[in-house]
Coordinates of N, CA, C and O in Angstrom, one line a residue:
M227 N -8.8 26.7 26.0 CA -7.6 25.9 26.4 C -7.7 24.0 27.1 O -7.1 23.3 25.7
R228 N -8.1 24.1 27.9 CA -8.5 22.3 28.7 C -9.1 21.5 27.5 O -8.8 20.2 27.2
I229 N -10.0 22.2 26.4 CA -10.5 21.1 25.7 C -9.8 21.4 24.8 O -9.4 19.8 24.5
S230 N -8.7 22.1 23.6 CA -8.2 21.6 23.3 C -7.5 20.6 23.5 O -7.2 19.9 22.4
V231 N -6.7 20.4 24.4 CA -5.6 19.5 24.9 C -6.2 18.3 25.0 O -6.4 17.3 24.9
F232 N -7.4 18.3 25.5 CA -8.3 17.3 25.7 C -8.8 16.2 24.5 O -8.6 15.1 23.9
I233 N -8.8 17.2 23.1 CA -8.9 17.0 21.8 C -7.4 16.1 20.9 O -8.4 15.2 20.4
V234 N -6.8 17.3 21.5 CA -5.4 16.3 20.8 C -5.0 14.6 21.7 O -4.6 14.1 21.0
L235 N -5.6 14.8 22.9 CA -5.2 13.4 23.6 C -6.2 12.2 22.8 O -5.7 11.3 22.6
L236 N -7.8 13.0 22.5 CA -8.2 12.1 21.9 C -7.6 11.1 20.8 O -8.2 10.2 20.6
V237 N -7.4 12.2 19.6 CA -6.9 12.4 18.6 C -5.8 11.5 19.0 O -5.5 10.1 17.7
G238 N -4.7 11.3 19.4 CA -3.6 10.8 20.1 C -3.5 8.7 20.3 O -3.3 8.2 19.9
M239 N -4.7 8.5 20.8 CA -5.2 7.9 21.6 C -5.7 6.8 20.4 O -5.3 5.6 20.1
F240 N -7.0 7.5 19.3 CA -7.0 7.0 18.5 C -6.0 6.4 17.1 O -6.0 5.5 17.0
C241 N -5.5 7.3 16.9 CA -4.3 7.1 16.2 C -3.6 5.9 16.7 O -2.6 4.8 16.0
G242 N -3.2 6.0 17.6 CA -2.3 5.2 18.6 C -3.1 4.1 18.9 O -2.3 2.9 18.4
C243 N -4.4 3.5 18.7 CA -4.7 2.2 18.2 C -4.4 2.1 17.3 O -4.9 0.1 16.5
Q244 N -4.9 2.5 15.7 CA -4.7 2.7 14.8 C -3.4 1.5 14.5 O -3.2 0.9 13.2
Y245 N -2.3 2.2 15.0 CA -0.8 1.4 14.5 C -0.6 0.2 14.7 O -1.0 -0.2 15.8
R246 N -0.4 -0.4 14.4 CA -0.2 -1.7 14.1 C 1.2 -2.3 14.1 O 1.4 -1.9 13.2
R247 N 1.9 -2.6 15.0 CA 3.5 -2.8 14.6 C 3.8 -4.1 13.9 O 3.8 -5.1 14.7
I248 N 3.9 -4.8 12.8 CA 4.6 -5.9 12.5 C 5.8 -6.4 12.5 O 6.5 -5.7 12.5
T249 N 6.0 -7.6 13.2 CA 6.9 -8.3 13.8 C 6.9 -9.4 12.4 O 6.2 -10.2 12.0
I250 N 8.7 -10.0 12.5 CA 8.6 -10.8 11.6 C 10.1 -12.3 12.4 O 10.6 -11.7 13.7
D251 N 9.0 -13.0 12.5 CA 9.3 -14.4 13.3 C 10.7 -14.7 12.2 O 10.5 -16.0 11.3
R252 N 12.2 -14.8 12.2 CA 13.2 -14.9 11.8 C 13.7 -16.5 12.4 O 14.5 -17.5 11.6
H253 N 13.0 -17.4 13.0 CA 13.2 -18.6 13.3 C 12.4 -19.7 12.7 O 12.6 -20.8 14.0
Y254 N 11.5 -19.4 12.2 CA 9.9 -20.2 12.1 C 10.6 -21.5 11.1 O 11.2 -20.7 10.0
K255 N 10.6 -22.2 11.4 CA 10.4 -23.8 10.1 C 9.2 -24.2 10.3 O 8.3 -24.5 11.2
F256 N 9.0 -24.2 8.9 CA 7.5 -24.6 8.1 C 7.5 -26.3 8.4 O 8.7 -26.6 8.2
S257 N 6.5 -26.6 9.1 CA 6.0 -27.9 9.2 C 4.6 -28.4 9.5 O 3.8 -27.4 9.4
F258 N 4.7 -29.8 8.5 CA 2.8 -29.8 8.0 C 2.5 -30.3 10.2 O 1.3 -30.3 10.5
D259 N 3.5 -30.7 10.5 CA 3.3 -31.4 12.1 C 2.3 -30.5 13.0 O 1.5 -30.8 13.6
D260 N 2.6 -28.8 13.1 CA 2.2 -28.0 13.7 C 0.8 -27.0 13.0 O 0.9 -26.0 13.4
D261 N 0.8 -27.5 12.0 CA -0.1 -26.6 10.8 C -1.2 -27.3 10.3 O -1.1 -27.7 9.2
I262 N -2.1 -27.7 10.8 CA -3.6 -28.1 10.2 C -3.8 -27.4 9.3 O -4.7 -27.7 8.0
E263 N -3.3 -25.9 8.7 CA -3.9 -25.1 7.8 C -3.2 -25.5 6.4 O -3.9 -25.8 5.2
A264 N -1.9 -25.7 6.5 CA -1.1 -26.1 5.5 C -0.8 -27.5 5.3 O -1.3 -27.5 4.0
A265 N -1.8 -28.3 6.2 CA -2.1 -29.7 5.8 C -3.3 -29.6 4.4 O -3.3 -30.5 3.7
L266 N -3.7 -29.0 5.1 CA -5.9 -28.8 4.0 C -5.0 -28.2 2.8 O -5.8 -28.3 1.7
H267 N -4.0 -27.6 2.9 CA -3.6 -26.6 1.5 C -1.8 -27.5 1.1 O -1.1 -26.9 1.7
S268 N -2.1 -28.9 0.5 CA -1.4 -29.1 0.7 C 0.1 -29.3 -0.5 O 1.3 -28.9 -0.4
P269 N -0.5 -28.4 -1.3 CA 0.5 -27.0 -2.5 C 1.1 -26.6 -1.6 O 2.1 -26.0 -2.3
M270 N 0.8 -26.0 -0.1 CA 2.0 -24.8 -0.1 C 3.5 -25.6 0.8 O 4.5 -24.9 0.6
E271 N 3.4 -27.0 0.6 CA 4.9 -27.8 1.3 C 5.8 -27.1 0.0 O 7.2 -26.7 0.3
K272 N 5.4 -26.8 -1.3 CA 6.4 -26.8 -2.1 C 7.1 -25.2 -1.7 O 8.0 -25.2 -2.2
W273 N 6.0 -24.4 -1.2 CA 6.6 -22.9 -1.3 C 7.6 -22.8 0.4 O 8.5 -22.1 0.2
F274 N 7.5 -23.6 0.9 CA 8.4 -23.7 2.4 C 9.4 -24.9 2.7 O 9.6 -24.7 3.7
D275 N 9.1 -26.0 2.0 CA 9.8 -27.1 2.8 C 11.3 -27.1 2.1 O 12.0 -27.8 2.8
G276 N 11.7 -25.9 1.0 CA 13.0 -26.1 0.7 C 13.4 -27.1 0.0 O 14.5 -27.1 -0.4
S277 N 12.6 -27.8 -0.8 CA 13.2 -29.0 -1.5 C 13.4 -28.4 -2.7 O 14.3 -29.2 -4.0
N278 N 13.3 -27.0 -3.5 CA 13.0 -26.6 -4.7 C 13.7 -25.4 -4.5 O 13.6 -24.4 -5.3
V279 N 15.0 -25.5 -3.4 CA 15.9 -23.8 -3.6 C 16.8 -24.1 -4.5 O 17.1 -25.0 -4.5
S280 N 17.2 -23.1 -5.2 CA 17.8 -22.6 -6.3 C 19.2 -21.9 -5.6 O 18.8 -20.7 -4.4
S281 N 20.3 -21.8 -5.9 CA 21.1 -20.9 -5.8 C 21.8 -19.6 -6.6 O 22.5 -19.0 -6.3
N282 N 20.5 -19.9 -7.5 CA 20.8 -18.6 -8.5 C 20.1 -17.2 -8.3 O 20.5 -16.0 -8.7
F283 N 19.4 -17.7 -7.2 CA 18.6 -16.0 -6.3 C 18.5 -15.9 -5.0 O 18.6 -17.4 -4.2
C284 N 18.9 -14.6 -4.7 CA 18.1 -14.6 -3.2 C 17.1 -13.4 -3.0 O 17.0 -12.7 -4.2
I285 N 16.0 -13.5 -2.0 CA 15.2 -12.3 -2.1 C 15.6 -11.3 -0.5 O 15.5 -12.6 0.6
R286 N 15.9 -10.3 -0.7 CA 15.8 -9.5 0.5 C 14.8 -8.4 0.8 O 14.6 -8.4 -0.4
A287 N 14.2 -8.8 1.8 CA 13.2 -7.3 2.1 C 13.0 -6.8 3.1 O 13.6 -7.1 4.3
Y288 N 12.3 -6.0 3.1 CA 11.8 -4.8 4.6 C 10.6 -4.6 4.2 O 9.6 -5.0 2.7
L289 N 9.6 -4.5 5.4 CA 8.4 -3.9 5.3 C 8.3 -2.8 5.1 O 8.8 -1.8 5.5
S290 N 7.1 -2.4 4.5 CA 6.8 -0.7 3.8 C 4.9 -0.7 3.9 O 4.7 -0.8 2.9
E291 N 4.9 0.5 4.6 CA 2.9 0.5 4.7 C 2.2 -0.6 4.0 O 1.9 -0.5 2.9
G292 N 2.1 -1.7 4.8 CA 1.7 -2.8 4.6 C 2.2 -3.6 3.5 O 0.9 -4.7 2.8
F293 N 3.4 -3.8 2.7 CA 3.9 -4.2 1.9 C 4.8 -4.9 2.4 O 5.8 -4.6 3.1
V294 N 5.2 -6.4 1.6 CA 6.5 -6.9 1.7 C 7.2 -6.6 0.8 O 6.8 -6.9 -0.8
C295 N 8.2 -5.6 0.4 CA 9.0 -4.7 -0.5 C 10.4 -5.8 -0.5 O 11.4 -5.9 -0.2
C296 N 10.7 -6.7 -1.5 CA 11.5 -7.3 -1.8 C 12.9 -7.0 -3.1 O 12.4 -6.7 -4.3
Y297 N 14.1 -7.2 -2.6 CA 14.8 -7.6 -4.1 C 15.3 -8.9 -4.6 O 15.5 -9.4 -3.3
V298 N 14.9 -8.7 -5.6 CA 15.1 -10.0 -5.9 C 16.5 -10.0 -6.9 O 16.6 -9.3 -8.1
I299 N 17.5 -10.7 -6.3 CA 19.1 -11.0 -6.5 C 19.1 -11.9 -7.4 O 18.8 -12.7 -6.7
N300 N 20.1 -11.7 -8.5 CA 20.5 -13.1 -9.1 C 21.9 -13.3 -9.1 O 23.3 -12.3 -8.7
V301 N 22.4 -14.0 -7.9 CA 23.2 -15.0 -6.9 C 24.2 -15.6 -7.7 O 25.1 -16.2 -7.3
S302 N 23.5 -15.9 -9.2 CA 24.9 -16.9 -9.8 C 25.8 -16.0 -10.6 O 26.1 -15.1 -10.2
D303 N 26.4 -17.0 -11.5 CA 27.7 -16.5 -11.9 C 27.7 -16.2 -13.4 O 28.7 -16.2 -14.0
Q304 N 26.3 -16.2 -13.9 CA 25.4 -15.8 -15.2 C 25.0 -15.1 -15.4 O 23.7 -15.1 -14.0
N305 N 24.4 -14.3 -16.5 CA 23.6 -13.4 -16.5 C 22.0 -14.6 -16.8 O 21.8 -15.6 -17.1
L306 N 20.5 -13.9 -16.3 CA 19.7 -14.4 -16.4 C 18.7 -13.8 -16.4 O 18.5 -12.8 -16.2
I307 N 17.8 -14.6 -17.6 CA 16.4 -13.7 -18.0 C 15.3 -14.2 -17.2 O 15.0 -15.4 -17.2
V308 N 14.6 -13.3 -16.2 CA 13.4 -13.8 -15.4 C 12.1 -13.0 -15.6 O 11.8 -11.9 -16.8
Y309 N 11.1 -14.1 -16.0 CA 10.0 -13.8 -16.4 C 8.7 -13.2 -15.1 O 8.6 -13.6 -14.6
R310 N 8.5 -12.2 -15.5 CA 6.9 -11.6 -14.4 C 6.0 -12.4 -14.7 O 5.2 -11.8 -14.1
G311 N 5.6 -12.4 -15.9 CA 4.2 -12.9 -16.2 C 3.5 -11.7 -16.3 O 3.6 -10.4 -16.2
S312 N 2.3 -12.2 -16.8 CA 1.6 -11.0 -17.2 C 0.9 -10.1 -15.4 O 0.1 -9.0 -15.5
D313 N 0.9 -11.0 -14.8 CA 0.2 -11.1 -13.3 C 1.6 -10.8 -12.1 O 1.1 -10.9 -11.3
D314 N 3.1 -10.8 -12.8 CA 4.4 -10.5 -11.9 C 4.0 -11.9 -11.0 O 3.6 -13.3 -11.9
F315 N 5.3 -12.1 -10.0 CA 5.5 -13.2 -9.5 C 4.4 -13.8 -8.8 O 3.3 -12.9 -7.9
S316 N 4.0 -15.3 -8.1 CA 3.1 -15.5 -7.3 C 4.2 -15.9 -6.1 O 4.7 -15.8 -6.6
Y317 N 3.3 -15.4 -5.1 CA 4.1 -15.6 -3.7 C 3.2 -16.4 -3.0 O 2.0 -16.8 -3.0
A318 N 3.7 -16.8 -1.4 CA 2.6 -17.4 -0.5 C 3.5 -16.9 0.7 O 4.5 -16.4 1.0
L319 N 2.7 -16.4 2.0 CA 3.2 -16.0 3.0 C 2.4 -16.6 4.2 O 1.0 -16.9 4.6
K320 N 3.2 -17.2 5.4 CA 2.7 -17.5 6.5 C 2.7 -16.6 7.9 O 3.5 -16.0 7.6
Y321 N 1.5 -16.9 8.4 CA 1.8 -15.3 9.4 C 0.7 -15.7 10.7 O -0.3 -16.9 10.5
R322 N 0.8 -15.1 11.8 CA 0.3 -15.2 13.0 C -1.1 -14.1 12.8 O -0.3 -12.7 12.5
D323 N -2.2 -14.1 13.4 CA -2.9 -13.0 13.4 C -2.9 -12.5 14.3 O -2.1 -12.5 15.4
L324 N -4.1 -11.8 14.7 CA -4.2 -10.6 15.6 C -4.4 -11.5 17.2 O -4.6 -11.0 18.1
R325 N -4.9 -12.8 17.1 CA -5.5 -13.5 17.9 C -4.4 -14.2 18.1 O -4.5 -15.2 19.0
G326 N -3.2 -14.4 17.3 CA -2.1 -15.5 17.4 C -2.3 -16.7 16.8 O -1.7 -17.6 17.0
D327 N -3.6 -16.7 15.9 CA -3.9 -18.2 14.8 C -2.7 -18.5 13.7 O -2.7 -17.1 13.2
S328 N -3.0 -18.9 13.4 CA -1.7 -19.3 12.3 C -2.7 -18.6 10.9 O -4.4 -18.9 10.6
G329 N -2.3 -18.3 9.9 CA -3.0 -17.6 8.4 C -2.4 -17.6 7.5 O -0.6 -17.9 7.4
Y330 N -2.6 -18.0 6.3 CA -1.6 -18.2 5.1 C -2.5 -17.4 3.8 O -3.6 -16.9 3.7
A331 N -1.7 -16.8 3.3 CA -2.0 -15.7 2.0 C -1.1 -16.1 1.2 O 0.1 -16.8 0.7
E332 N -2.1 -16.4 -0.2 CA -1.0 -16.0 -1.6 C -1.2 -15.3 -2.7 O -2.7 -15.0 -2.4
S333 N -1.0 -15.2 -3.8 CA -1.5 -14.0 -4.7 C -2.6 -14.6 -5.4 O -3.1 -15.7 -5.7
P334 N -3.4 -13.7 -5.4 CA -4.8 -13.7 -6.0 C -4.5 -14.3 -7.6 O -3.8 -13.6 -8.7
Y335 N -5.5 -15.5 -8.2 CA -5.5 -15.9 -9.2 C -5.9 -14.8 -10.1 O -7.6 -14.0 -9.8
S336 N -5.7 -14.1 -11.1 CA -6.7 -13.4 -12.3 C -5.6 -13.7 -13.8 O -4.6 -14.1 -14.2
C337 N -6.3 -13.4 -14.3 CA -5.9 -13.4 -16.0 C -5.8 -12.2 -16.1 O -6.6 -11.7 -17.1
G338 N -4.4 -11.8 -16.1 CA -3.9 -11.0 -16.4 C -4.1 -10.2 -17.7 O -3.7 -10.6 -19.1
C339 N -4.3 -9.2 -18.3 CA -4.6 -8.4 -19.4 C -2.8 -7.6 -19.8 O -3.2 -6.7 -20.9
T340 N -2.1 -7.5 -19.0 CA -1.3 -6.5 -19.4 C 0.1 -7.1 -19.7 O -0.1 -8.6 -19.5
P341 N 0.9 -6.9 -20.6 CA 1.9 -7.7 -21.5 C 3.0 -8.5 -20.4 O 3.1 -7.8 -19.4
A342 N 3.1 -9.4 -20.7 CA 4.3 -10.3 -20.2 C 5.5 -9.6 -20.1 O 6.1 -8.8 -21.0
V343 N 6.3 -9.3 -18.6 CA 7.9 -9.0 -19.7 C 9.4 -9.9 -18.8 O 8.8 -10.6 -18.0
F344 N 9.7 -9.5 -19.2 CA 10.9 -10.5 -19.3 C 12.3 -9.3 -18.6 O 12.8 -8.1 -19.3
E345 N 12.9 -10.3 -17.6 CA 13.9 -8.7 -17.1 C 15.3 -9.3 -17.3 O 15.7 -10.6 -16.8
I346 N 16.4 -8.8 -17.6 CA 17.4 -9.6 -17.6 C 18.5 -8.8 -16.3 O 18.5 -7.9 -16.2
L347 N 19.4 -10.4 -15.3 CA 19.7 -9.8 -14.2 C 21.6 -10.0 -14.6 O 21.3 -11.5 -15.1
S348 N 22.1 -9.2 -14.2 CA 23.6 -9.8 -14.7 C 23.9 -10.3 -13.1 O 23.0 -10.5 -12.5
P349 N 25.1 -10.7 -12.8 CA 24.7 -11.7 -11.5 C 26.0 -11.0 -10.8 O 26.4 -10.2 -10.9
N350 N 25.6 -11.5 -9.4 CA 25.8 -10.5 -8.4 C 26.1 -12.1 -7.2 O 25.3 -12.2 -6.4
P351 N 27.2 -12.4 -7.2 CA 27.2 -13.3 -6.7 C 28.1 -13.6 -5.1 O 27.9 -14.5 -4.7
K352 N 27.9 -11.8 -4.5 CA 27.6 -11.9 -3.3 C 26.7 -12.7 -2.1 O 27.1 -11.5 -1.1
N353 N 25.8 -12.9 -2.6 CA 24.7 -13.4 -1.8 C 23.5 -12.3 -1.7 O 23.4 -12.3 0.1
G354 N 23.6 -11.1 -2.2 CA 22.7 -10.0 -1.5 C 23.4 -9.2 -0.2 O 22.8 -8.2 -0.3
I355 N 24.6 -9.6 -0.6 CA 24.7 -8.3 0.8 C 25.2 -7.0 0.2 O 24.9 -6.2 0.8
S356 N 26.0 -7.3 -1.2 CA 25.7 -5.6 -1.6 C 25.2 -5.9 -2.8 O 25.0 -7.1 -3.3
I357 N 24.0 -5.0 -3.0 CA 22.8 -5.0 -3.6 C 23.3 -4.0 -5.2 O 23.3 -2.8 -5.2
S358 N 23.9 -4.6 -6.5 CA 23.9 -3.7 -8.1 C 22.2 -4.0 -8.6 O 22.1 -4.5 -8.6
P359 N 22.2 -2.7 -8.6 CA 20.9 -2.4 -9.5 C 20.6 -3.3 -10.8 O 19.8 -3.3 -11.4
C360 N 22.1 -3.5 -11.3 CA 22.1 -4.3 -12.8 C 21.4 -5.8 -12.2 O 21.2 -6.4 -13.6
S361 N 21.4 -6.3 -11.2 CA 21.4 -7.6 -11.0 C 20.1 -8.0 -10.0 O 20.1 -8.9 -9.6
C362 N 19.4 -7.0 -9.5 CA 18.2 -7.3 -8.9 C 17.5 -6.0 -9.1 O 17.0 -5.2 -9.9
F363 N 16.2 -6.0 -8.8 CA 15.2 -5.2 -9.6 C 13.8 -5.6 -7.9 O 14.1 -6.6 -7.3
L364 N 13.1 -4.6 -7.6 CA 11.6 -4.9 -6.5 C 10.8 -5.3 -6.9 O 10.3 -5.5 -7.9
Y365 N 10.3 -6.2 -5.9 CA 8.6 -6.7 -6.4 C 7.9 -6.8 -5.0 O 8.8 -6.4 -4.0
S366 N 6.6 -6.1 -5.0 CA 6.0 -6.4 -3.7 C 4.6 -7.6 -3.8 O 4.2 -7.2 -4.6
F367 N 4.3 -7.4 -2.5 CA 3.3 -8.1 -2.8 C 2.5 -7.3 -0.8 O 3.4 -7.2 0.3
P368 N 1.5 -7.7 -0.9 CA 0.4 -6.9 0.1 C 0.4 -7.7 1.2 O 0.5 -8.9 1.2
I369 N 0.7 -7.4 2.7 CA 0.4 -8.1 4.3 C -1.0 -8.1 4.3 O -1.3 -7.1 4.1
P370 N -1.8 -9.3 4.7 CA -2.8 -9.5 5.1 C -3.1 -8.4 6.0 O -2.6 -7.7 7.2
K371 N -4.5 -7.5 6.3 CA -5.2 -6.9 7.3 C -4.8 -7.2 8.8 O -4.8 -6.5 9.7
D372 N -5.1 -8.4 8.9 CA -4.7 -8.9 10.3 C -3.7 -9.9 10.3 O -3.1 -10.2 12.0
C373 N -2.9 -9.7 10.0 CA -1.4 -10.3 10.4 C -0.9 -9.1 11.7 O -0.2 -8.1 11.3
A374 N -0.2 -10.0 12.4 CA 0.5 -9.5 13.4 C 2.2 -9.9 13.0 O 2.9 -8.9 13.5
R375 N 2.4 -11.0 12.6 CA 3.9 -11.9 12.8 C 4.2 -12.5 11.2 O 3.1 -13.3 11.3
I376 N 4.7 -12.1 11.1 CA 5.3 -12.9 10.0 C 5.9 -14.3 10.2 O 7.4 -13.5 10.7
L377 N 5.7 -15.6 9.7 CA 6.3 -16.6 9.6 C 7.2 -16.9 8.8 O 8.2 -17.4 8.7
A378 N 6.9 -16.7 7.8 CA 7.4 -17.1 6.6 C 6.9 -16.8 5.1 O 5.8 -16.1 5.4
A379 N 8.2 -16.6 4.2 CA 7.2 -16.0 2.9 C 7.9 -16.4 1.7 O 9.3 -16.7 2.2
S380 N 7.4 -16.7 0.6 CA 8.2 -17.5 -0.2 C 7.7 -16.6 -1.9 O 6.3 -16.2 -2.2
V381 N 8.3 -16.2 -2.6 CA 7.9 -16.0 -4.5 C 8.5 -17.0 -5.3 O 10.0 -17.9 -5.1
A382 N 7.4 -17.4 -6.5 CA 7.9 -18.1 -7.2 C 8.5 -17.5 -8.1 O 8.6 -16.2 -9.1
I383 N 9.9 -17.6 -8.6 CA 10.7 -16.8 -10.1 C 10.5 -18.1 -10.9 O 11.1 -19.6 -10.9
E384 N 10.1 -17.8 -12.5 CA 10.4 -18.6 -13.4 C 11.9 -17.8 -14.4 O 11.7 -16.9 -14.1
Y385 N 12.7 -18.4 -15.0 CA 13.4 -17.9 -15.7 C 14.2 -19.0 -16.2 O 14.1 -20.0 -16.3
A386 N 14.9 -18.0 -17.3 CA 15.9 -19.4 -17.8 C 17.5 -18.7 -18.4 O 17.9 -17.3 -18.1
T387 N 18.2 -19.5 -18.9 CA 19.9 -18.5 -19.1 C 19.6 -18.3 -21.1 O 18.6 -18.8 -21.2
F388 N 20.6 -17.5 -21.2 CA 20.8 -16.8 -22.3 C 21.4 -18.6 -23.4 O 20.7 -18.9 -24.3
P389 N 21.7 -19.2 -22.6 CA 22.1 -21.1 -23.4 C 20.7 -21.6 -23.9 O 20.2 -21.9 -24.8
E390 N 19.5 -21.7 -23.0 CA 18.6 -21.9 -23.2 C 17.9 -21.7 -24.1 O 17.2 -21.7 -25.2
I391 N 17.9 -19.8 -23.8 CA 17.1 -18.9 -25.0 C 17.4 -19.3 -26.2 O 16.5 -19.6 -27.0
Q392 N 18.7 -19.3 -26.4 CA 19.3 -19.8 -28.1 C 18.7 -21.0 -28.7 O 18.9 -21.1 -29.8
K393 N 18.5 -22.2 -27.5 CA 18.4 -23.2 -28.1 C 16.5 -23.5 -28.6 O 16.5 -24.5 -29.3
S394 N 15.6 -22.2 -28.1 CA 14.4 -22.4 -28.3 C 13.7 -21.8 -29.8 O 14.8 -21.2 -30.1
Q395 N 12.8 -22.5 -29.8 CA 12.6 -22.5 -31.4 C 11.6 -21.6 -31.4 O 10.4 -21.2 -32.7
G396 N 10.9 -21.0 -30.6 CA 9.9 -19.1 -30.8 C 9.5 -19.6 -29.5 O 9.9 -19.8 -27.7
V397 N 8.3 -18.2 -29.5 CA 7.7 -18.2 -27.8 C 7.0 -19.2 -27.3 O 7.5 -19.6 -25.8
D398 N 6.5 -20.4 -27.6 CA 5.9 -22.3 -27.1 C 7.0 -22.5 -26.3 O 6.9 -22.6 -25.1
D399 N 8.1 -22.5 -27.0 CA 9.4 -23.0 -26.3 C 10.2 -22.1 -25.3 O 10.5 -22.9 -24.3
L400 N 9.8 -21.2 -25.2 CA 10.0 -19.9 -24.4 C 9.6 -20.2 -23.1 O 9.9 -20.2 -21.5
Y401 N 8.5 -20.5 -23.1 CA 7.6 -20.6 -22.0 C 7.7 -21.5 -21.2 O 7.9 -21.7 -20.0
K402 N 7.7 -22.8 -22.5 CA 7.8 -24.1 -21.4 C 8.8 -24.1 -20.7 O 9.2 -24.6 -19.5
I403 N 10.8 -23.4 -21.3 CA 11.6 -23.3 -20.3 C 11.4 -22.5 -19.3 O 11.9 -23.1 -18.1
V404 N 10.7 -21.5 -19.0 CA 10.6 -20.7 -18.1 C 9.8 -21.4 -16.6 O 10.0 -21.4 -15.5
K405 N 8.5 -22.1 -17.0 CA 7.7 -23.3 -16.4 C 8.7 -23.8 -15.7 O 8.6 -24.2 -14.9
K406 N 9.8 -24.5 -16.7 CA 10.2 -25.9 -15.9 C 11.4 -25.2 -15.3 O 11.3 -25.6 -14.0
N407 N 11.8 -23.7 -14.9 CA 12.5 -23.4 -14.3 C 11.9 -22.9 -13.0 O 13.0 -22.2 -12.3
T408 N 10.8 -22.8 -12.8 CA 10.2 -22.4 -11.8 C 11.2 -23.0 -10.4 O 11.1 -24.1 -9.9
I409 N 11.2 -21.6 -9.8 CA 11.5 -22.2 -8.0 C 11.0 -21.6 -7.3 O 10.2 -20.3 -7.6
Y410 N 10.8 -21.8 -5.7 CA 10.0 -20.9 -4.8 C 11.3 -20.5 -4.0 O 12.2 -21.7 -3.3
V411 N 11.7 -19.4 -4.1 CA 12.7 -18.6 -3.8 C 12.2 -18.0 -2.0 O 11.8 -17.5 -1.9
P412 N 12.8 -18.6 -0.8 CA 12.4 -17.9 0.4 C 12.8 -16.7 0.5 O 14.2 -15.9 0.1
V413 N 12.0 -15.7 1.0 CA 12.0 -14.6 1.3 C 13.3 -14.3 3.0 O 12.6 -14.4 3.6
E414 N 14.0 -13.4 2.9 CA 15.2 -13.6 3.7 C 14.8 -12.1 4.3 O 14.8 -11.0 3.5
F415 N 14.8 -11.5 5.1 CA 14.2 -9.6 5.6 C 15.6 -9.5 6.1 O 16.9 -10.2 7.1
F416 N 16.1 -8.1 6.4 CA 17.1 -7.2 6.3 C 16.7 -7.5 8.1 O 15.9 -7.8 8.7
D417 N 17.5 -7.0 8.5 CA 18.3 -7.6 10.2 C 16.7 -6.1 10.3 O 16.5 -6.4 11.9
N418 N 17.1 -4.8 10.0 CA 15.9 -4.1 10.4 C 14.1 -4.2 9.4 O 14.1 -2.6 9.1
A419 N 14.4 -5.2 8.7 CA 12.8 -4.9 7.6 C 11.6 -4.0 8.1 O 11.1 -3.7 8.1
E420 N 11.3 -4.5 9.6 CA 10.2 -4.0 10.2 C 9.9 -2.2 10.3 O 9.3 -1.7 10.5
D421 N 11.4 -1.3 10.2 CA 11.7 -0.1 10.0 C 11.5 0.2 9.2 O 11.8 1.7 8.7
G422 N 11.1 -0.2 8.0 CA 11.4 0.2 6.2 C 12.1 -0.1 5.9 O 13.5 -0.9 6.0
P423 N 13.0 1.0 4.7 CA 13.8 0.8 3.9 C 15.2 0.7 4.2 O 15.4 1.5 5.5
P424 N 15.6 -0.5 4.0 CA 17.4 -0.8 4.4 C 17.7 0.5 4.1 O 17.9 1.1 2.7
T425 N 19.4 1.0 4.4 CA 20.3 2.0 3.8 C 21.0 0.8 3.1 O 21.4 -0.1 3.9
L426 N 21.2 1.1 1.7 CA 22.1 0.5 1.2 C 23.7 0.6 1.1 O 23.5 1.7 0.5

């Protein structure tokens, strides 16, 4: 009996050591002044400095099994066509690692062979407070293995409006439109995002 209890305790300790709760810093403000790595990765500025923010989308997110799971929501007053590309959206993530050092992750480069996807989102101008299936879709990206605290996340959204589509003369024009409309949308986390999917 004592041996079985000892084994259970050992297994519990081992599993407990493997569990790592990732937290979210909801007050982090991106700055080159306190981030040497960011200065070395100068393109990071476009992801986090807020200069390219759009009022057409918001992203609400939660954490689930090593992923940031995002609701990409159309909060404009018109239908929007979102281009998900052959590799889906690009993303950038700022975090603190297990030692407290600053870390940076981004979507890996790949020349995908899957077909590009366009999705139409109907308007939901309630800023993500209530989420309608017609006005949003789910997108997820992995959390780095050494991440202990998420500081900021941003997703690149490429989109077009129906009037823009009607003016295009073909596929090349369509791709130019969505590339021109690329915006970097900051990820906003639900209040209890660390606990998994929210109750909507």
